[in-house]
Amino acid sequence: MPRAPRGSLSHRLIVERAIRLMDDEGLEAVTVRRLAQDLGVRPMALYTYFRGKDEILAALYDHLLAGLELPDSPDAGLDGVRRVMTGYFRLLTEHRALIKAGSGGEADLRLSEVIYMLLLGTGMDRRTAVGVAASLVRFTVGSAALYQERSAWDADADHWSKVRSSLRDLPADRYPIMRSFGDDLPEFTQQQAFEFGVDLILRAAQLP
């Protein structure tokens, strides 16, 4: 990696290099010593901007999360919630190690503020809003984690035909329903499965 020109070290440069390192080699590679090496400075130079690795990871997370486009009016309603969660899912799938770097900092607070603004703006009571927000975040993070294992399915044109074939081979006496899917198992991309789940949670939230 190119080194930082002398005197150009900054908070933003360190964070951007940490993001690149995380994406290329994983979160474990993001250390003060490794960042200093990549930036061509001594480790102590980074302590001018951060107190340690944990603070760098928190800044990395906040920097990426701050890039989400968030509605600024409750009028966006549940459609706005859907867009927010879709953006969050996309962020977590583009930066696969980010799931492990959650900070609970300013960016997280801003995300929560917007989600609750949108949910409460629909007239939803507070208990339901908290339950819906918790369900959405857990589902989104879980879906992003599964995406890392299953994204190859979307790239394999024969994936679903192979799944249906394996289902047809199941013993009918033990797995009659699963075997029946061998004839007409619906296909979902990982993105479609995620969107289906978000819509399901939001529809359930509107039930009396």
PDB file of C-alpha atoms in Angstrom:
ATOM      1  CA  MET A   1       0.000   0.000   0.000  1.00  0.00           C
ATOM      2  CA  PRO A   2       1.247   3.555  -0.682  1.00  0.00           C
ATOM      3  CA  ARG A   3       2.573   5.359   2.381  1.00  0.00           C
ATOM      4  CA  ALA A   4       1.172   8.602   3.698  1.00  0.00           C
ATOM      5  CA  PRO A   5       3.255  11.601   2.643  1.00  0.00           C
ATOM      6  CA  ARG A   6       5.184  13.169   5.520  1.00  0.00           C
ATOM      7  CA  GLY A   7       2.949  15.457   7.579  1.00  0.00           C
ATOM      8  CA  SER A   8      -0.281  14.245   5.957  1.00  0.00           C
ATOM      9  CA  LEU A   9      -1.410  11.847   8.682  1.00  0.00           C
ATOM     10  CA  SER A  10      -4.960  12.571   9.864  1.00  0.00           C
ATOM     11  CA  HIS A  11      -7.898  11.029  11.667  1.00  0.00           C
ATOM     12  CA  ARG A  12      -9.706  10.456   8.351  1.00  0.00           C
ATOM     13  CA  LEU A  13      -6.696   8.911   6.618  1.00  0.00           C
ATOM     14  CA  ILE A  14      -6.203   6.437   9.461  1.00  0.00           C
ATOM     15  CA  VAL A  15      -9.878   5.458   9.427  1.00  0.00           C
ATOM     16  CA  GLU A  16      -9.962   5.037   5.645  1.00  0.00           C
ATOM     17  CA  ARG A  17      -6.829   2.876   5.718  1.00  0.00           C
ATOM     18  CA  ALA A  18      -8.342   0.821   8.554  1.00  0.00           C
ATOM     19  CA  ILE A  19     -11.488   0.228   6.462  1.00  0.00           C
ATOM     20  CA  ARG A  20      -9.411  -0.934   3.502  1.00  0.00           C
ATOM     21  CA  LEU A  21      -7.395  -3.240   5.739  1.00  0.00           C
ATOM     22  CA  MET A  22     -10.557  -4.647   7.317  1.00  0.00           C
ATOM     23  CA  ASP A  23     -12.110  -5.334   3.926  1.00  0.00           C
ATOM     24  CA  ASP A  24      -8.959  -6.946   2.540  1.00  0.00           C
ATOM     25  CA  GLU A  25      -7.779  -9.006   5.508  1.00  0.00           C
ATOM     26  CA  GLY A  26     -10.456  -8.991   8.195  1.00  0.00           C
ATOM     27  CA  LEU A  27     -10.981  -7.112  11.442  1.00  0.00           C
ATOM     28  CA  GLU A  28      -8.164  -8.926  13.242  1.00  0.00           C
ATOM     29  CA  ALA A  29      -5.659  -7.301  10.891  1.00  0.00           C
ATOM     30  CA  VAL A  30      -6.649  -3.817  12.057  1.00  0.00           C
ATOM     31  CA  THR A  31      -4.051  -3.113  14.733  1.00  0.00           C
ATOM     32  CA  VAL A  32      -2.131   0.016  15.624  1.00  0.00           C
ATOM     33  CA  ARG A  33       1.160  -1.612  14.636  1.00  0.00           C
ATOM     34  CA  ARG A  34      -0.154  -2.831  11.260  1.00  0.00           C
ATOM     35  CA  LEU A  35      -1.778   0.505  10.416  1.00  0.00           C
ATOM     36  CA  ALA A  36       1.395   2.360  11.318  1.00  0.00           C
ATOM     37  CA  GLN A  37       3.373   0.021   9.086  1.00  0.00           C
ATOM     38  CA  ASP A  38       1.002   0.535   6.149  1.00  0.00           C
ATOM     39  CA  LEU A  39       0.980   4.294   6.636  1.00  0.00           C
ATOM     40  CA  GLY A  40       4.758   4.505   6.945  1.00  0.00           C
ATOM     41  CA  VAL A  41       4.772   6.009  10.419  1.00  0.00           C
ATOM     42  CA  ARG A  42       5.704   4.911  13.906  1.00  0.00           C
ATOM     43  CA  PRO A  43       2.906   3.412  16.051  1.00  0.00           C
ATOM     44  CA  MET A  44       3.159   6.320  18.478  1.00  0.00           C
ATOM     45  CA  ALA A  45       2.092   8.693  15.679  1.00  0.00           C
ATOM     46  CA  LEU A  46      -1.359   7.063  15.639  1.00  0.00           C
ATOM     47  CA  TYR A  47      -1.804   7.675  19.362  1.00  0.00           C
ATOM     48  CA  THR A  48      -1.994  11.370  18.576  1.00  0.00           C
ATOM     49  CA  TYR A  49      -5.398  10.633  17.030  1.00  0.00           C
ATOM     50  CA  PHE A  50      -6.607   7.453  18.792  1.00  0.00           C
ATOM     51  CA  ARG A  51      -6.027   5.953  22.219  1.00  0.00           C
ATOM     52  CA  GLY A  52      -5.816   2.425  20.820  1.00  0.00           C
ATOM     53  CA  LYS A  53      -7.251  -0.254  18.563  1.00  0.00           C
ATOM     54  CA  ASP A  54     -10.732  -0.203  20.095  1.00  0.00           C
ATOM     55  CA  GLU A  55     -11.092   3.499  19.420  1.00  0.00           C
ATOM     56  CA  ILE A  56      -9.963   3.018  15.818  1.00  0.00           C
ATOM     57  CA  LEU A  57     -12.541   0.261  15.324  1.00  0.00           C
ATOM     58  CA  ALA A  58     -15.267   2.453  16.820  1.00  0.00           C
ATOM     59  CA  ALA A  59     -14.319   5.303  14.488  1.00  0.00           C
ATOM     60  CA  LEU A  60     -14.258   2.929  11.523  1.00  0.00           C
ATOM     61  CA  TYR A  61     -17.764   1.700  12.340  1.00  0.00           C
ATOM     62  CA  ASP A  62     -19.136   5.198  12.896  1.00  0.00           C
ATOM     63  CA  HIS A  63     -17.560   6.463   9.672  1.00  0.00           C
ATOM     64  CA  LEU A  64     -19.207   3.757   7.565  1.00  0.00           C
ATOM     65  CA  LEU A  65     -22.552   3.966   9.342  1.00  0.00           C
ATOM     66  CA  ALA A  66     -22.601   7.738   8.931  1.00  0.00           C
ATOM     67  CA  GLY A  67     -22.687   7.160   5.173  1.00  0.00           C
ATOM     68  CA  LEU A  68     -26.191   5.690   5.304  1.00  0.00           C
ATOM     69  CA  GLU A  69     -28.891   7.851   3.748  1.00  0.00           C
ATOM     70  CA  LEU A  70     -31.441   8.458   6.500  1.00  0.00           C
ATOM     71  CA  PRO A  71     -34.864  10.127   6.175  1.00  0.00           C
ATOM     72  CA  ASP A  72     -35.145  13.441   8.006  1.00  0.00           C
ATOM     73  CA  SER A  73     -38.932  13.440   8.361  1.00  0.00           C
ATOM     74  CA  PRO A  74     -41.370  11.006  10.007  1.00  0.00           C
ATOM     75  CA  ASP A  75     -43.489  11.302   6.863  1.00  0.00           C
ATOM     76  CA  ALA A  76     -41.296   8.590   5.290  1.00  0.00           C
ATOM     77  CA  GLY A  77     -43.126   6.105   7.539  1.00  0.00           C
ATOM     78  CA  LEU A  78     -42.597   2.362   7.254  1.00  0.00           C
ATOM     79  CA  ASP A  79     -41.304   2.708   3.709  1.00  0.00           C
ATOM     80  CA  GLY A  80     -38.541   4.851   5.180  1.00  0.00           C
ATOM     81  CA  VAL A  81     -37.794   2.150   7.754  1.00  0.00           C
ATOM     82  CA  ARG A  82     -37.575  -0.384   4.937  1.00  0.00           C
ATOM     83  CA  ARG A  83     -35.085   1.800   3.050  1.00  0.00           C
ATOM     84  CA  VAL A  84     -32.976   2.338   6.162  1.00  0.00           C
ATOM     85  CA  MET A  85     -32.738  -1.383   6.902  1.00  0.00           C
ATOM     86  CA  THR A  86     -32.003  -2.190   3.266  1.00  0.00           C
ATOM     87  CA  GLY A  87     -29.155   0.324   3.316  1.00  0.00           C
ATOM     88  CA  TYR A  88     -27.857  -1.123   6.584  1.00  0.00           C
ATOM     89  CA  PHE A  89     -27.987  -4.646   5.130  1.00  0.00           C
ATOM     90  CA  ARG A  90     -26.103  -3.500   2.028  1.00  0.00           C
ATOM     91  CA  LEU A  91     -23.447  -1.844   4.195  1.00  0.00           C
ATOM     92  CA  LEU A  92     -22.934  -4.993   6.261  1.00  0.00           C
ATOM     93  CA  THR A  93     -22.659  -7.183   3.172  1.00  0.00           C
ATOM     94  CA  GLU A  94     -20.228  -4.841   1.417  1.00  0.00           C
ATOM     95  CA  HIS A  95     -18.004  -4.650   4.513  1.00  0.00           C
ATOM     96  CA  ARG A  96     -18.304  -8.188   5.794  1.00  0.00           C
ATOM     97  CA  ALA A  97     -16.181  -7.806   8.917  1.00  0.00           C
ATOM     98  CA  LEU A  98     -18.140  -4.752  10.061  1.00  0.00           C
ATOM     99  CA  ILE A  99     -20.603  -6.902  12.025  1.00  0.00           C
ATOM    100  CA  LYS A 100     -17.863  -7.516  14.596  1.00  0.00           C
ATOM    101  CA  ALA A 101     -16.980  -3.841  14.932  1.00  0.00           C
ATOM    102  CA  GLY A 102     -20.183  -2.344  16.335  1.00  0.00           C
ATOM    103  CA  SER A 103     -19.464   0.663  18.523  1.00  0.00           C
ATOM    104  CA  GLY A 104     -22.697   1.865  20.090  1.00  0.00           C
ATOM    105  CA  GLY A 105     -21.440   5.377  19.396  1.00  0.00           C
ATOM    106  CA  GLU A 106     -22.854   8.491  17.761  1.00  0.00           C
ATOM    107  CA  ALA A 107     -23.686   6.815  14.441  1.00  0.00           C
ATOM    108  CA  ASP A 108     -25.601   4.013  16.192  1.00  0.00           C
ATOM    109  CA  LEU A 109     -27.538   6.570  18.213  1.00  0.00           C
ATOM    110  CA  ARG A 110     -28.415   8.513  15.066  1.00  0.00           C
ATOM    111  CA  LEU A 111     -29.600   5.334  13.343  1.00  0.00           C
ATOM    112  CA  SER A 112     -31.786   4.445  16.338  1.00  0.00           C
ATOM    113  CA  GLU A 113     -33.136   8.000  16.518  1.00  0.00           C
ATOM    114  CA  VAL A 114     -34.286   7.865  12.892  1.00  0.00           C
ATOM    115  CA  ILE A 115     -35.805   4.384  13.155  1.00  0.00           C
ATOM    116  CA  TYR A 116     -37.843   5.361  16.229  1.00  0.00           C
ATOM    117  CA  MET A 117     -38.842   8.666  14.650  1.00  0.00           C
ATOM    118  CA  LEU A 118     -40.280   6.736  11.699  1.00  0.00           C
ATOM    119  CA  LEU A 119     -41.964   4.011  13.755  1.00  0.00           C
ATOM    120  CA  LEU A 120     -43.518   6.349  16.321  1.00  0.00           C
ATOM    121  CA  GLY A 121     -44.551   8.666  13.510  1.00  0.00           C
ATOM    122  CA  THR A 122     -46.953   5.988  12.275  1.00  0.00           C
ATOM    123  CA  GLY A 123     -48.811   6.129  15.596  1.00  0.00           C
ATOM    124  CA  MET A 124     -47.181   2.942  16.867  1.00  0.00           C
ATOM    125  CA  ASP A 125     -47.019   2.620  20.657  1.00  0.00           C
ATOM    126  CA  ARG A 126     -43.591   2.671  22.290  1.00  0.00           C
ATOM    127  CA  ARG A 127     -43.470  -0.985  23.322  1.00  0.00           C
ATOM    128  CA  THR A 128     -44.322  -2.131  19.807  1.00  0.00           C
ATOM    129  CA  ALA A 129     -41.773   0.299  18.345  1.00  0.00           C
ATOM    130  CA  VAL A 130     -39.020  -1.077  20.568  1.00  0.00           C
ATOM    131  CA  GLY A 131     -39.944  -4.656  19.667  1.00  0.00           C
ATOM    132  CA  VAL A 132     -40.087  -3.890  15.943  1.00  0.00           C
ATOM    133  CA  ALA A 133     -36.757  -2.024  15.986  1.00  0.00           C
ATOM    134  CA  ALA A 134     -35.068  -4.843  17.902  1.00  0.00           C
ATOM    135  CA  SER A 135     -36.501  -7.454  15.532  1.00  0.00           C
ATOM    136  CA  LEU A 136     -35.411  -5.515  12.453  1.00  0.00           C
ATOM    137  CA  VAL A 137     -31.850  -4.977  13.669  1.00  0.00           C
ATOM    138  CA  ARG A 138     -31.440  -8.606  14.732  1.00  0.00           C
ATOM    139  CA  PHE A 139     -32.888  -9.866  11.473  1.00  0.00           C
ATOM    140  CA  THR A 140     -30.721  -7.531   9.399  1.00  0.00           C
ATOM    141  CA  VAL A 141     -27.490  -8.423  11.201  1.00  0.00           C
ATOM    142  CA  GLY A 142     -28.328 -12.133  11.064  1.00  0.00           C
ATOM    143  CA  SER A 143     -29.190 -11.951   7.363  1.00  0.00           C
ATOM    144  CA  ALA A 144     -25.921 -10.160   6.633  1.00  0.00           C
ATOM    145  CA  ALA A 145     -23.991 -12.858   8.521  1.00  0.00           C
ATOM    146  CA  LEU A 146     -25.738 -15.598   6.521  1.00  0.00           C
ATOM    147  CA  TYR A 147     -25.086 -13.677   3.313  1.00  0.00           C
ATOM    148  CA  GLN A 148     -21.370 -14.215   3.811  1.00  0.00           C
ATOM    149  CA  GLU A 149     -21.926 -17.979   3.726  1.00  0.00           C
ATOM    150  CA  ARG A 150     -24.661 -18.106   1.092  1.00  0.00           C
ATOM    151  CA  SER A 151     -23.879 -15.376  -1.431  1.00  0.00           C
ATOM    152  CA  ALA A 152     -22.242 -18.050  -3.603  1.00  0.00           C
ATOM    153  CA  TRP A 153     -25.713 -19.569  -4.061  1.00  0.00           C
ATOM    154  CA  ASP A 154     -26.771 -16.532  -6.080  1.00  0.00           C
ATOM    155  CA  ALA A 155     -23.790 -16.902  -8.393  1.00  0.00           C
ATOM    156  CA  ASP A 156     -24.493 -20.599  -9.070  1.00  0.00           C
ATOM    157  CA  ALA A 157     -27.083 -20.911 -11.849  1.00  0.00           C
ATOM    158  CA  ASP A 158     -27.628 -24.565 -10.932  1.00  0.00           C
ATOM    159  CA  HIS A 159     -27.969 -24.074  -7.184  1.00  0.00           C
ATOM    160  CA  TRP A 160     -31.738 -24.393  -6.904  1.00  0.00           C
ATOM    161  CA  SER A 161     -31.994 -27.296  -9.322  1.00  0.00           C
ATOM    162  CA  LYS A 162     -29.421 -29.155  -7.208  1.00  0.00           C
ATOM    163  CA  VAL A 163     -31.376 -28.381  -4.040  1.00  0.00           C
ATOM    164  CA  ARG A 164     -34.611 -29.631  -5.591  1.00  0.00           C
ATOM    165  CA  SER A 165     -32.861 -32.781  -6.750  1.00  0.00           C
ATOM    166  CA  SER A 166     -31.534 -33.476  -3.243  1.00  0.00           C
ATOM    167  CA  LEU A 167     -35.003 -32.948  -1.793  1.00  0.00           C
ATOM    168  CA  ARG A 168     -36.513 -35.452  -4.219  1.00  0.00           C
ATOM    169  CA  ASP A 169     -34.016 -38.019  -2.916  1.00  0.00           C
ATOM    170  CA  LEU A 170     -35.291 -37.735   0.669  1.00  0.00           C
ATOM    171  CA  PRO A 171     -37.252 -40.704   2.049  1.00  0.00           C
ATOM    172  CA  ALA A 172     -40.960 -39.935   1.629  1.00  0.00           C
ATOM    173  CA  ASP A 173     -41.968 -41.682   4.863  1.00  0.00           C
ATOM    174  CA  ARG A 174     -39.732 -39.447   7.011  1.00  0.00           C
ATOM    175  CA  TYR A 175     -39.791 -36.127   5.147  1.00  0.00           C
ATOM    176  CA  PRO A 176     -42.979 -35.998   3.062  1.00  0.00           C
ATOM    177  CA  ILE A 177     -43.263 -32.195   3.044  1.00  0.00           C
ATOM    178  CA  MET A 178     -39.595 -31.496   2.423  1.00  0.00           C
ATOM    179  CA  ARG A 179     -39.581 -34.084  -0.376  1.00  0.00           C
ATOM    180  CA  SER A 180     -42.592 -32.411  -1.984  1.00  0.00           C
ATOM    181  CA  PHE A 181     -40.564 -29.219  -2.384  1.00  0.00           C
ATOM    182  CA  GLY A 182     -38.376 -31.143  -4.802  1.00  0.00           C
ATOM    183  CA  ASP A 183     -40.977 -30.405  -7.488  1.00  0.00           C
ATOM    184  CA  ASP A 184     -41.625 -26.716  -6.931  1.00  0.00           C
ATOM    185  CA  LEU A 185     -39.292 -25.152  -4.349  1.00  0.00           C
ATOM    186  CA  PRO A 186     -39.532 -21.346  -4.773  1.00  0.00           C
ATOM    187  CA  GLU A 187     -36.242 -19.584  -5.512  1.00  0.00           C
ATOM    188  CA  PHE A 188     -34.934 -16.661  -3.472  1.00  0.00           C
ATOM    189  CA  THR A 189     -31.766 -14.646  -3.856  1.00  0.00           C
ATOM    190  CA  GLN A 190     -30.199 -13.551  -0.565  1.00  0.00           C
ATOM    191  CA  GLN A 191     -31.423 -10.002  -1.192  1.00  0.00           C
ATOM    192  CA  GLN A 192     -34.974 -11.207  -1.882  1.00  0.00           C
ATOM    193  CA  ALA A 193     -34.994 -13.353   1.267  1.00  0.00           C
ATOM    194  CA  PHE A 194     -33.889 -10.348   3.311  1.00  0.00           C
ATOM    195  CA  GLU A 195     -36.520  -8.033   1.800  1.00  0.00           C
ATOM    196  CA  PHE A 196     -39.235 -10.655   2.355  1.00  0.00           C
ATOM    197  CA  GLY A 197     -38.340 -10.861   6.038  1.00  0.00           C
ATOM    198  CA  VAL A 198     -38.259  -7.086   6.554  1.00  0.00           C
ATOM    199  CA  ASP A 199     -41.660  -6.717   4.895  1.00  0.00           C
ATOM    200  CA  LEU A 200     -43.021  -9.531   7.066  1.00  0.00           C
ATOM    201  CA  ILE A 201     -41.879  -7.804  10.276  1.00  0.00           C
ATOM    202  CA  LEU A 202     -43.289  -4.455   9.177  1.00  0.00           C
ATOM    203  CA  ARG A 203     -46.643  -5.961   8.140  1.00  0.00           C
ATOM    204  CA  ALA A 204     -46.908  -7.763  11.476  1.00  0.00           C
ATOM    205  CA  ALA A 205     -46.278  -4.462  13.248  1.00  0.00           C
ATOM    206  CA  GLN A 206     -49.400  -3.009  11.642  1.00  0.00           C
ATOM    207  CA  LEU A 207     -51.721  -5.758  12.847  1.00  0.00           C
ATOM    208  CA  PRO A 208     -54.235  -4.753  15.564  1.00  0.00           C
TER     209      PRO A 208
END
